[in-house]
Amino acid sequence: MPEQIQARVEACYQQAETFFKQRFARPEISFKLRGQKAGVAHLTENKLRFNLQLYRANHEDFLRQTVPHEVAHMVAHQLFGPRIQPHGEEWQLIMRGVYELPPHRCHSYEVERRKVSRFIYRCSCADGEFPFSAQRHALVAKGRRYYCRRCKVTLTFSGEQRQE
């Protein structure tokens, strides 16, 4: 699977080299990207990172749009320097002129969100329920206090926890 992405990266570089009539340094390619981003270009490190989970779920569009999108960032950086906008006119020129693709800033892939724990805090109001993140719950354990804006009572942990 990563071989197809690597082959597409190389094809994109060859296309840019033919268009601009100059050679571009090839980046290191990593597949250790998770979360909502499909790809990331680390310009100063000359490194591309891709999300294999999103690639598996969106194979064709990923190869057609995402890979050239990230390579265009690298090419724009090498051509125009570090002071350009990430999705500015230089990057758009490469997307349209070299790859003949629409310069979409973001993908529209369905991303599965991970479950998060919420710790339920209460006050004396009738409907006073406050779901806290694990980070905020840990701050309470260290002594931080939170208050209800309506009744001004300190929120207390109910002992309940739920997944969202």
Tab-separated table of N, CA and C in Angstrom:
chain	number	residue	atom	x	y	z
A	1	MET	N	0.807	-1.208	0.000
A	1	MET	CA	0.000	0.000	0.000
A	1	MET	C	0.852	1.275	0.000
A	2	PRO	N	1.801	1.420	0.922
A	2	PRO	CA	2.646	2.617	0.883
A	2	PRO	C	3.404	2.769	-0.437
A	3	GLU	N	3.631	1.648	-1.138
A	3	GLU	CA	4.345	1.713	-2.416
A	3	GLU	C	3.574	2.550	-3.427
A	4	GLN	N	2.239	2.446	-3.416
A	4	GLN	CA	1.432	3.230	-4.359
A	4	GLN	C	1.549	4.725	-4.061
A	5	ILE	N	1.583	5.077	-2.791
A	5	ILE	CA	1.739	6.484	-2.418
A	5	ILE	C	3.122	6.968	-2.834
A	6	GLN	N	4.141	6.172	-2.559
A	6	GLN	CA	5.506	6.551	-2.932
A	6	GLN	C	5.642	6.712	-4.451
A	7	ALA	N	5.018	5.815	-5.198
A	7	ALA	CA	5.063	5.906	-6.661
A	7	ALA	C	4.346	7.166	-7.140
A	8	ARG	N	3.239	7.517	-6.497
A	8	ARG	CA	2.492	8.722	-6.874
A	8	ARG	C	3.290	9.986	-6.529
A	9	VAL	N	3.970	9.974	-5.380
A	9	VAL	CA	4.831	11.103	-5.011
A	9	VAL	C	5.899	11.299	-6.080
A	10	GLU	N	6.553	10.218	-6.489
A	10	GLU	CA	7.601	10.295	-7.512
A	10	GLU	C	7.031	10.812	-8.828
A	11	ALA	N	5.851	10.317	-9.222
A	11	ALA	CA	5.225	10.768	-10.468
A	11	ALA	C	4.918	12.271	-10.403
A	12	CYS	N	4.471	12.742	-9.256
A	12	CYS	CA	4.179	14.174	-9.091
A	12	CYS	C	5.453	15.010	-9.211
A	13	TYR	N	6.540	14.521	-8.622
A	13	TYR	CA	7.808	15.247	-8.731
A	13	TYR	C	8.291	15.287	-10.181
A	14	GLN	N	8.175	14.179	-10.889
A	14	GLN	CA	8.597	14.146	-12.290
A	14	GLN	C	7.767	15.108	-13.131
A	15	GLN	N	6.476	15.164	-12.839
A	15	GLN	CA	5.582	16.084	-13.543
A	15	GLN	C	6.012	17.536	-13.295
A	16	ALA	N	6.338	17.868	-12.038
A	16	ALA	CA	6.778	19.226	-11.694
A	16	ALA	C	8.119	19.543	-12.345
A	17	GLU	N	9.017	18.561	-12.386
A	17	GLU	CA	10.326	18.771	-13.006
A	17	GLU	C	10.204	19.027	-14.507
A	18	THR	N	9.294	18.322	-15.155
A	18	THR	CA	9.052	18.543	-16.582
A	18	THR	C	8.467	19.937	-16.805
A	19	PHE	N	7.534	20.324	-15.967
A	19	PHE	CA	6.865	21.620	-16.100
A	19	PHE	C	7.831	22.774	-15.857
A	20	PHE	N	8.598	22.716	-14.773
A	20	PHE	CA	9.495	23.817	-14.398
A	20	PHE	C	10.912	23.680	-14.963
A	21	LYS	N	11.194	22.544	-15.586
A	21	LYS	CA	12.515	22.276	-16.182
A	21	LYS	C	13.652	22.441	-15.161
A	22	GLN	N	13.421	21.864	-13.991
A	22	GLN	CA	14.451	21.845	-12.955
A	22	GLN	C	14.212	20.664	-12.024
A	23	ARG	N	15.262	20.258	-11.346
A	23	ARG	CA	15.196	19.111	-10.435
A	23	ARG	C	14.786	19.572	-9.037
A	24	PHE	N	14.015	18.737	-8.345
A	24	PHE	CA	13.592	19.013	-6.969
A	24	PHE	C	14.087	17.904	-6.054
A	25	ALA	N	14.532	18.284	-4.871
A	25	ALA	CA	14.986	17.310	-3.873
A	25	ALA	C	13.794	16.478	-3.411
A	26	ARG	N	13.987	15.171	-3.347
A	26	ARG	CA	12.918	14.274	-2.907
A	26	ARG	C	12.834	14.270	-1.386
A	27	PRO	N	11.602	14.224	-0.856
A	27	PRO	CA	11.438	14.238	0.601
A	27	PRO	C	11.495	12.835	1.198
A	28	GLU	N	11.702	12.797	2.490
A	28	GLU	CA	11.508	11.557	3.244
A	28	GLU	C	9.994	11.375	3.339
A	29	ILE	N	9.523	10.147	3.233
A	29	ILE	CA	8.084	9.879	3.295
A	29	ILE	C	7.807	9.011	4.508
A	30	SER	N	6.831	9.445	5.298
A	30	SER	CA	6.438	8.721	6.508
A	30	SER	C	4.942	8.428	6.445
A	31	PHE	N	4.547	7.338	7.052
A	31	PHE	CA	3.130	6.964	7.091
A	31	PHE	C	2.623	6.966	8.529
A	32	LYS	N	3.246	7.780	9.359
A	32	LYS	CA	2.897	7.847	10.774
A	32	LYS	C	2.073	9.091	11.073
A	33	LEU	N	0.989	9.262	10.349
A	33	LEU	CA	0.082	10.378	10.586
A	33	LEU	C	-1.268	9.801	10.960
A	34	ARG	N	-1.842	10.315	12.024
A	34	ARG	CA	-3.144	9.846	12.490
A	34	ARG	C	-4.053	11.040	12.684
A	35	GLY	N	-5.318	10.759	12.934
A	35	GLY	CA	-6.259	11.842	13.206
A	35	GLY	C	-6.976	12.304	11.957
A	36	GLN	N	-7.246	13.600	11.887
A	36	GLN	CA	-8.083	14.154	10.831
A	36	GLN	C	-7.325	14.558	9.580
A	37	LYS	N	-6.027	14.732	9.666
A	37	LYS	CA	-5.251	15.178	8.512
A	37	LYS	C	-4.906	13.998	7.600
A	38	ALA	N	-5.081	14.202	6.300
A	38	ALA	CA	-4.762	13.160	5.327
A	38	ALA	C	-3.276	13.157	5.003
A	39	GLY	N	-2.688	14.350	4.996
A	39	GLY	CA	-1.270	14.477	4.699
A	39	GLY	C	-0.726	15.767	5.270
A	40	VAL	N	0.583	15.773	5.518
A	40	VAL	CA	1.243	16.972	6.033
A	40	VAL	C	2.605	17.098	5.359
A	41	ALA	N	2.931	18.311	4.940
A	41	ALA	CA	4.245	18.595	4.363
A	41	ALA	C	5.058	19.369	5.391
A	42	HIS	N	6.157	18.783	5.831
A	42	HIS	CA	7.086	19.460	6.742
A	42	HIS	C	8.179	20.068	5.862
A	43	LEU	N	8.009	21.334	5.538
A	43	LEU	CA	8.824	21.981	4.515
A	43	LEU	C	10.295	22.084	4.875
A	44	THR	N	10.598	22.528	6.082
A	44	THR	CA	12.008	22.723	6.448
A	44	THR	C	12.731	21.397	6.675
A	45	GLU	N	11.975	20.346	6.980
A	45	GLU	CA	12.576	19.022	7.176
A	45	GLU	C	12.602	18.205	5.887
A	46	ASN	N	11.963	18.717	4.831
A	46	ASN	CA	11.807	18.003	3.565
A	46	ASN	C	11.228	16.609	3.819
A	47	LYS	N	10.044	16.609	4.450
A	47	LYS	CA	9.402	15.358	4.843
A	47	LYS	C	7.902	15.438	4.568
A	48	LEU	N	7.361	14.347	4.031
A	48	LEU	CA	5.918	14.217	3.820
A	48	LEU	C	5.394	13.116	4.724
A	49	ARG	N	4.265	13.389	5.382
A	49	ARG	CA	3.621	12.371	6.218
A	49	ARG	C	2.209	12.139	5.694
A	50	PHE	N	1.825	10.864	5.620
A	50	PHE	CA	0.502	10.508	5.119
A	50	PHE	C	-0.224	9.617	6.120
A	51	ASN	N	-1.562	9.731	6.108
A	51	ASN	CA	-2.435	8.979	6.997
A	51	ASN	C	-2.919	7.728	6.258
A	52	LEU	N	-2.371	6.571	6.636
A	52	LEU	CA	-2.731	5.321	5.937
A	52	LEU	C	-4.183	4.915	6.157
A	53	GLN	N	-4.743	5.238	7.308
A	53	GLN	CA	-6.140	4.894	7.575
A	53	GLN	C	-7.061	5.633	6.600
A	54	LEU	N	-6.803	6.922	6.378
A	54	LEU	CA	-7.618	7.674	5.418
A	54	LEU	C	-7.326	7.241	3.988
A	55	TYR	N	-6.089	6.840	3.715
A	55	TYR	CA	-5.745	6.328	2.386
A	55	TYR	C	-6.542	5.068	2.079
A	56	ARG	N	-6.592	4.149	3.032
A	56	ARG	CA	-7.336	2.889	2.820
A	56	ARG	C	-8.807	3.153	2.538
A	57	ALA	N	-9.376	4.123	3.233
A	57	ALA	CA	-10.807	4.409	3.086
A	57	ALA	C	-11.128	5.265	1.855
A	58	ASN	N	-10.133	5.951	1.310
A	58	ASN	CA	-10.366	6.891	0.200
A	58	ASN	C	-9.285	6.759	-0.862
A	59	HIS	N	-8.975	5.533	-1.206
A	59	HIS	CA	-7.832	5.169	-2.043
A	59	HIS	C	-7.676	6.040	-3.295
A	60	GLU	N	-8.694	6.075	-4.142
A	60	GLU	CA	-8.577	6.768	-5.433
A	60	GLU	C	-8.384	8.270	-5.277
A	61	ASP	N	-9.237	8.904	-4.480
A	61	ASP	CA	-9.145	10.348	-4.306
A	61	ASP	C	-7.851	10.731	-3.599
A	62	PHE	N	-7.405	9.901	-2.681
A	62	PHE	CA	-6.159	10.155	-1.955
A	62	PHE	C	-4.988	10.247	-2.928
A	63	LEU	N	-4.902	9.272	-3.843
A	63	LEU	CA	-3.812	9.279	-4.823
A	63	LEU	C	-3.962	10.413	-5.832
A	64	ARG	N	-5.205	10.703	-6.216
A	64	ARG	CA	-5.452	11.733	-7.224
A	64	ARG	C	-5.281	13.138	-6.657
A	65	GLN	N	-5.765	13.401	-5.435
A	65	GLN	CA	-5.809	14.769	-4.917
A	65	GLN	C	-4.855	15.024	-3.737
A	66	THR	N	-4.852	14.140	-2.744
A	66	THR	CA	-4.083	14.405	-1.524
A	66	THR	C	-2.580	14.384	-1.767
A	67	VAL	N	-2.103	13.380	-2.478
A	67	VAL	CA	-0.651	13.287	-2.710
A	67	VAL	C	-0.144	14.499	-3.500
A	68	PRO	N	-0.767	14.874	-4.615
A	68	PRO	CA	-0.294	16.080	-5.317
A	68	PRO	C	-0.411	17.344	-4.461
A	69	HIS	N	-1.441	17.418	-3.626
A	69	HIS	CA	-1.623	18.563	-2.728
A	69	HIS	C	-0.376	18.750	-1.855
A	70	GLU	N	0.085	17.657	-1.241
A	70	GLU	CA	1.253	17.739	-0.352
A	70	GLU	C	2.547	17.973	-1.135
A	71	VAL	N	2.678	17.315	-2.274
A	71	VAL	CA	3.880	17.524	-3.092
A	71	VAL	C	3.922	18.979	-3.578
A	72	ALA	N	2.776	19.561	-3.902
A	72	ALA	CA	2.728	20.958	-4.347
A	72	ALA	C	3.264	21.894	-3.263
A	73	HIS	N	3.011	21.576	-1.998
A	73	HIS	CA	3.582	22.382	-0.905
A	73	HIS	C	5.111	22.338	-0.957
A	74	MET	N	5.658	21.143	-1.158
A	74	MET	CA	7.110	20.974	-1.182
A	74	MET	C	7.727	21.710	-2.386
A	75	VAL	N	7.109	21.551	-3.535
A	75	VAL	CA	7.608	22.181	-4.755
A	75	VAL	C	7.532	23.710	-4.621
A	76	ALA	N	6.407	24.223	-4.111
A	76	ALA	CA	6.251	25.675	-3.934
A	76	ALA	C	7.315	26.215	-2.981
A	77	HIS	N	7.587	25.470	-1.935
A	77	HIS	CA	8.609	25.889	-0.968
A	77	HIS	C	9.994	25.942	-1.618
A	78	GLN	N	10.291	24.930	-2.427
A	78	GLN	CA	11.607	24.888	-3.077
A	78	GLN	C	11.736	25.952	-4.168
A	79	LEU	N	10.632	26.273	-4.829
A	79	LEU	CA	10.663	27.276	-5.898
A	79	LEU	C	10.637	28.712	-5.377
A	80	PHE	N	9.758	28.978	-4.429
A	80	PHE	CA	9.466	30.353	-4.030
A	80	PHE	C	9.965	30.731	-2.636
A	81	GLY	N	10.462	29.766	-1.875
A	81	GLY	CA	11.011	30.078	-0.552
A	81	GLY	C	10.015	29.945	0.577
A	82	PRO	N	10.482	30.213	1.791
A	82	PRO	CA	9.671	29.953	2.986
A	82	PRO	C	8.630	31.021	3.316
A	83	ARG	N	8.622	32.142	2.648
A	83	ARG	CA	7.730	33.236	3.044
A	83	ARG	C	6.358	33.215	2.360
A	84	ILE	N	6.072	32.198	1.587
A	84	ILE	CA	4.776	32.138	0.892
A	84	ILE	C	3.696	31.574	1.821
A	85	GLN	N	2.454	31.891	1.486
A	85	GLN	CA	1.315	31.369	2.248
A	85	GLN	C	1.120	29.886	1.906
A	86	PRO	N	0.742	29.057	2.901
A	86	PRO	CA	0.594	27.615	2.644
A	86	PRO	C	-0.325	27.275	1.461
A	87	HIS	N	-1.461	27.955	1.352
A	87	HIS	CA	-2.384	27.699	0.247
A	87	HIS	C	-2.548	28.955	-0.608
A	88	GLY	N	-1.464	29.693	-0.717
A	88	GLY	CA	-1.464	30.944	-1.470
A	88	GLY	C	-1.369	30.732	-2.969
A	89	GLU	N	-1.155	31.834	-3.682
A	89	GLU	CA	-1.191	31.791	-5.143
A	89	GLU	C	-0.108	30.910	-5.749
A	90	GLU	N	1.067	30.805	-5.107
A	90	GLU	CA	2.141	29.966	-5.639
A	90	GLU	C	1.742	28.487	-5.599
A	91	TRP	N	1.180	28.073	-4.459
A	91	TRP	CA	0.726	26.690	-4.317
A	91	TRP	C	-0.427	26.413	-5.292
A	92	GLN	N	-1.351	27.370	-5.408
A	92	GLN	CA	-2.485	27.209	-6.320
A	92	GLN	C	-2.021	27.107	-7.767
A	93	LEU	N	-1.000	27.880	-8.122
A	93	LEU	CA	-0.425	27.819	-9.469
A	93	LEU	C	0.041	26.395	-9.772
A	94	ILE	N	0.705	25.781	-8.821
A	94	ILE	CA	1.218	24.422	-9.016
A	94	ILE	C	0.065	23.422	-9.120
A	95	MET	N	-0.918	23.564	-8.253
A	95	MET	CA	-2.064	22.644	-8.302
A	95	MET	C	-2.777	22.729	-9.655
A	96	ARG	N	-3.029	23.952	-10.105
A	96	ARG	CA	-3.757	24.133	-11.375
A	96	ARG	C	-2.870	23.902	-12.598
A	97	GLY	N	-1.705	24.510	-12.594
A	97	GLY	CA	-0.852	24.494	-13.779
A	97	GLY	C	-0.104	23.198	-13.995
A	98	VAL	N	0.438	22.642	-12.927
A	98	VAL	CA	1.241	21.422	-13.055
A	98	VAL	C	0.359	20.183	-13.005
A	99	TYR	N	-0.483	20.099	-11.980
A	99	TYR	CA	-1.258	18.865	-11.764
A	99	TYR	C	-2.664	18.915	-12.347
A	100	GLU	N	-3.089	20.107	-12.815
A	100	GLU	CA	-4.422	20.294	-13.403
A	100	GLU	C	-5.511	19.790	-12.459
A	101	LEU	N	-5.385	20.198	-11.192
A	101	LEU	CA	-6.330	19.811	-10.146
A	101	LEU	C	-6.875	21.057	-9.463
A	102	PRO	N	-8.096	20.974	-8.937
A	102	PRO	CA	-8.617	22.123	-8.183
A	102	PRO	C	-7.815	22.297	-6.889
A	103	PRO	N	-7.481	23.527	-6.527
A	103	PRO	CA	-6.671	23.752	-5.327
A	103	PRO	C	-7.505	23.740	-4.045
A	104	HIS	N	-8.009	22.574	-3.686
A	104	HIS	CA	-8.795	22.446	-2.457
A	104	HIS	C	-7.871	22.464	-1.255
A	105	ARG	N	-8.212	23.286	-0.272
A	105	ARG	CA	-7.399	23.385	0.939
A	105	ARG	C	-7.549	22.154	1.828
A	106	CYS	N	-8.755	21.610	1.904
A	106	CYS	CA	-9.039	20.524	2.852
A	106	CYS	C	-9.702	19.349	2.137
A	107	HIS	N	-9.519	18.176	2.706
A	107	HIS	CA	-10.204	17.003	2.175
A	107	HIS	C	-11.613	16.934	2.746
A	108	SER	N	-12.434	16.065	2.190
A	108	SER	CA	-13.794	15.878	2.703
A	108	SER	C	-14.000	14.414	3.092
A	109	TYR	N	-12.924	13.763	3.500
A	109	TYR	CA	-13.011	12.356	3.894
A	109	TYR	C	-13.750	12.214	5.215
A	110	GLU	N	-14.482	11.131	5.336
A	110	GLU	CA	-15.165	10.811	6.584
A	110	GLU	C	-14.108	10.369	7.589
A	111	VAL	N	-14.049	11.062	8.709
A	111	VAL	CA	-13.053	10.748	9.731
A	111	VAL	C	-13.764	10.227	10.967
A	112	GLU	N	-13.369	9.038	11.389
A	112	GLU	CA	-13.968	8.450	12.585
A	112	GLU	C	-13.355	9.110	13.815
A	113	ARG	N	-14.199	9.707	14.619
A	113	ARG	CA	-13.723	10.377	15.824
A	113	ARG	C	-13.612	9.367	16.957
A	114	ARG	N	-12.551	9.509	17.735
A	114	ARG	CA	-12.356	8.575	18.835
A	114	ARG	C	-13.272	8.928	19.996
A	115	LYS	N	-13.600	7.945	20.785
A	115	LYS	CA	-14.437	8.141	21.965
A	115	LYS	C	-13.625	8.844	23.046
A	116	VAL	N	-14.272	9.762	23.755
A	116	VAL	CA	-13.613	10.449	24.852
A	116	VAL	C	-14.419	10.269	26.131
A	117	SER	N	-13.716	10.188	27.242
A	117	SER	CA	-14.368	10.064	28.548
A	117	SER	C	-14.756	11.441	29.051
A	118	ARG	N	-15.934	11.523	29.613
A	118	ARG	CA	-16.406	12.750	30.257
A	118	ARG	C	-16.729	12.426	31.713
A	119	PHE	N	-16.254	13.294	32.585
A	119	PHE	CA	-16.488	13.145	34.010
A	119	PHE	C	-17.591	14.129	34.380
A	120	ILE	N	-18.654	13.626	35.008
A	120	ILE	CA	-19.842	14.439	35.250
A	120	ILE	C	-19.725	15.168	36.584
A	121	TYR	N	-19.809	16.509	36.502
A	121	TYR	CA	-19.800	17.365	37.686
A	121	TYR	C	-21.177	17.993	37.820
A	122	ARG	N	-21.568	18.301	39.076
A	122	ARG	CA	-22.893	18.866	39.326
A	122	ARG	C	-22.809	20.059	40.269
A	123	CYS	N	-23.884	20.851	40.215
A	123	CYS	CA	-24.069	21.963	41.146
A	123	CYS	C	-25.443	21.788	41.785
A	124	SER	N	-25.968	22.823	42.428
A	124	SER	CA	-27.271	22.678	43.081
A	124	SER	C	-28.441	23.065	42.180
A	125	CYS	N	-28.179	23.524	40.958
A	125	CYS	CA	-29.262	23.844	40.015
A	125	CYS	C	-29.989	22.556	39.607
A	126	ALA	N	-31.237	22.690	39.174
A	126	ALA	CA	-32.041	21.528	38.778
A	126	ALA	C	-31.402	20.775	37.605
A	127	ASP	N	-30.929	21.506	36.616
A	127	ASP	CA	-30.322	20.868	35.443
A	127	ASP	C	-28.813	21.130	35.398
A	128	GLY	N	-28.205	21.225	36.546
A	128	GLY	CA	-26.790	21.566	36.631
A	128	GLY	C	-25.868	20.378	36.459
A	129	GLU	N	-25.653	19.979	35.198
A	129	GLU	CA	-24.738	18.871	34.887
A	129	GLU	C	-23.657	19.388	33.942
A	130	PHE	N	-22.403	19.125	34.295
A	130	PHE	CA	-21.276	19.637	33.529
A	130	PHE	C	-20.318	18.501	33.185
A	131	PRO	N	-20.250	18.100	31.906
A	131	PRO	CA	-19.286	17.053	31.523
A	131	PRO	C	-17.880	17.646	31.396
A	132	PHE	N	-16.930	17.145	32.187
A	132	PHE	CA	-15.548	17.620	32.160
A	132	PHE	C	-14.680	16.656	31.373
A	133	SER	N	-13.697	17.204	30.678
A	133	SER	CA	-12.702	16.376	29.995
A	133	SER	C	-11.774	15.760	31.038
A	134	ALA	N	-10.993	14.768	30.642
A	134	ALA	CA	-10.031	14.138	31.554
A	134	ALA	C	-9.022	15.171	32.046
A	135	GLN	N	-8.638	16.100	31.180
A	135	GLN	CA	-7.665	17.129	31.552
A	135	GLN	C	-8.242	18.050	32.634
A	136	ARG	N	-9.463	18.497	32.448
A	136	ARG	CA	-10.085	19.377	33.443
A	136	ARG	C	-10.337	18.622	34.750
A	137	HIS	N	-10.737	17.366	34.655
A	137	HIS	CA	-10.949	16.529	35.841
A	137	HIS	C	-9.644	16.395	36.637
A	138	ALA	N	-8.520	16.237	35.938
A	138	ALA	CA	-7.214	16.141	36.595
A	138	ALA	C	-6.860	17.454	37.295
A	139	LEU	N	-7.231	18.590	36.712
A	139	LEU	CA	-6.979	19.885	37.355
A	139	LEU	C	-7.767	20.025	38.658
A	140	VAL	N	-8.997	19.510	38.670
A	140	VAL	CA	-9.803	19.523	39.897
A	140	VAL	C	-9.111	18.678	40.965
A	141	ALA	N	-8.579	17.527	40.568
A	141	ALA	CA	-7.872	16.650	41.511
A	141	ALA	C	-6.646	17.350	42.104
A	142	LYS	N	-6.075	18.308	41.354
A	142	LYS	CA	-4.906	19.056	41.841
A	142	LYS	C	-5.308	20.295	42.647
A	143	GLY	N	-6.615	20.515	42.811
A	143	GLY	CA	-7.060	21.629	43.651
A	143	GLY	C	-7.788	22.757	42.961
A	144	ARG	N	-7.884	22.750	41.643
A	144	ARG	CA	-8.602	23.823	40.947
A	144	ARG	C	-10.099	23.689	41.210
A	145	ARG	N	-10.775	24.816	41.292
A	145	ARG	CA	-12.221	24.811	41.525
A	145	ARG	C	-12.937	25.474	40.363
A	146	TYR	N	-14.111	24.939	40.057
A	146	TYR	CA	-14.976	25.515	39.038
A	146	TYR	C	-16.324	25.784	39.678
A	147	TYR	N	-16.979	26.882	39.253
A	147	TYR	CA	-18.239	27.312	39.845
A	147	TYR	C	-19.332	27.384	38.803
A	148	CYS	N	-20.561	27.149	39.244
A	148	CYS	CA	-21.737	27.314	38.380
A	148	CYS	C	-21.987	28.818	38.248
A	149	ARG	N	-22.220	29.282	37.040
A	149	ARG	CA	-22.463	30.714	36.822
A	149	ARG	C	-23.828	31.159	37.343
A	150	ARG	N	-24.777	30.216	37.428
A	150	ARG	CA	-26.114	30.573	37.897
A	150	ARG	C	-26.221	30.588	39.415
A	151	CYS	N	-25.852	29.463	40.043
A	151	CYS	CA	-26.045	29.368	41.493
A	151	CYS	C	-24.782	29.672	42.295
A	152	LYS	N	-23.658	29.847	41.608
A	152	LYS	CA	-22.375	30.205	42.224
A	152	LYS	C	-21.820	29.137	43.172
A	153	VAL	N	-22.319	27.923	43.101
A	153	VAL	CA	-21.849	26.816	43.940
A	153	VAL	C	-20.670	26.128	43.255
A	154	THR	N	-19.708	25.648	44.044
A	154	THR	CA	-18.566	24.907	43.503
A	154	THR	C	-19.064	23.599	42.886
A	155	LEU	N	-18.620	23.299	41.681
A	155	LEU	CA	-19.008	22.053	41.019
A	155	LEU	C	-18.301	20.883	41.698
A	156	THR	N	-19.035	19.803	41.878
A	156	THR	CA	-18.458	18.616	42.518
A	156	THR	C	-18.634	17.404	41.608
A	157	PHE	N	-17.646	16.509	41.674
A	157	PHE	CA	-17.677	15.292	40.849
A	157	PHE	C	-18.748	14.357	41.371
A	158	SER	N	-19.622	13.894	40.480
A	158	SER	CA	-20.747	13.018	40.863
A	158	SER	C	-20.326	11.551	40.974
A	159	GLY	N	-19.155	11.226	40.488
A	159	GLY	CA	-18.734	9.826	40.441
A	159	GLY	C	-19.092	9.160	39.124
A	160	GLU	N	-19.878	9.841	38.308
A	160	GLU	CA	-20.306	9.303	37.013
A	160	GLU	C	-19.286	9.636	35.925
A	161	GLN	N	-19.176	8.711	34.992
A	161	GLN	CA	-18.293	8.918	33.847
A	161	GLN	C	-19.003	8.311	32.648
A	162	ARG	N	-18.908	8.969	31.479
A	162	ARG	CA	-19.523	8.413	30.277
A	162	ARG	C	-18.644	8.654	29.059
A	163	GLN	N	-18.883	7.854	28.044
A	163	GLN	CA	-18.145	7.943	26.787
A	163	GLN	C	-18.952	8.772	25.796
A	164	GLU	N	-18.292	9.655	25.093
A	164	GLU	CA	-18.956	10.458	24.052
A	164	GLU	C	-18.242	10.281	22.735
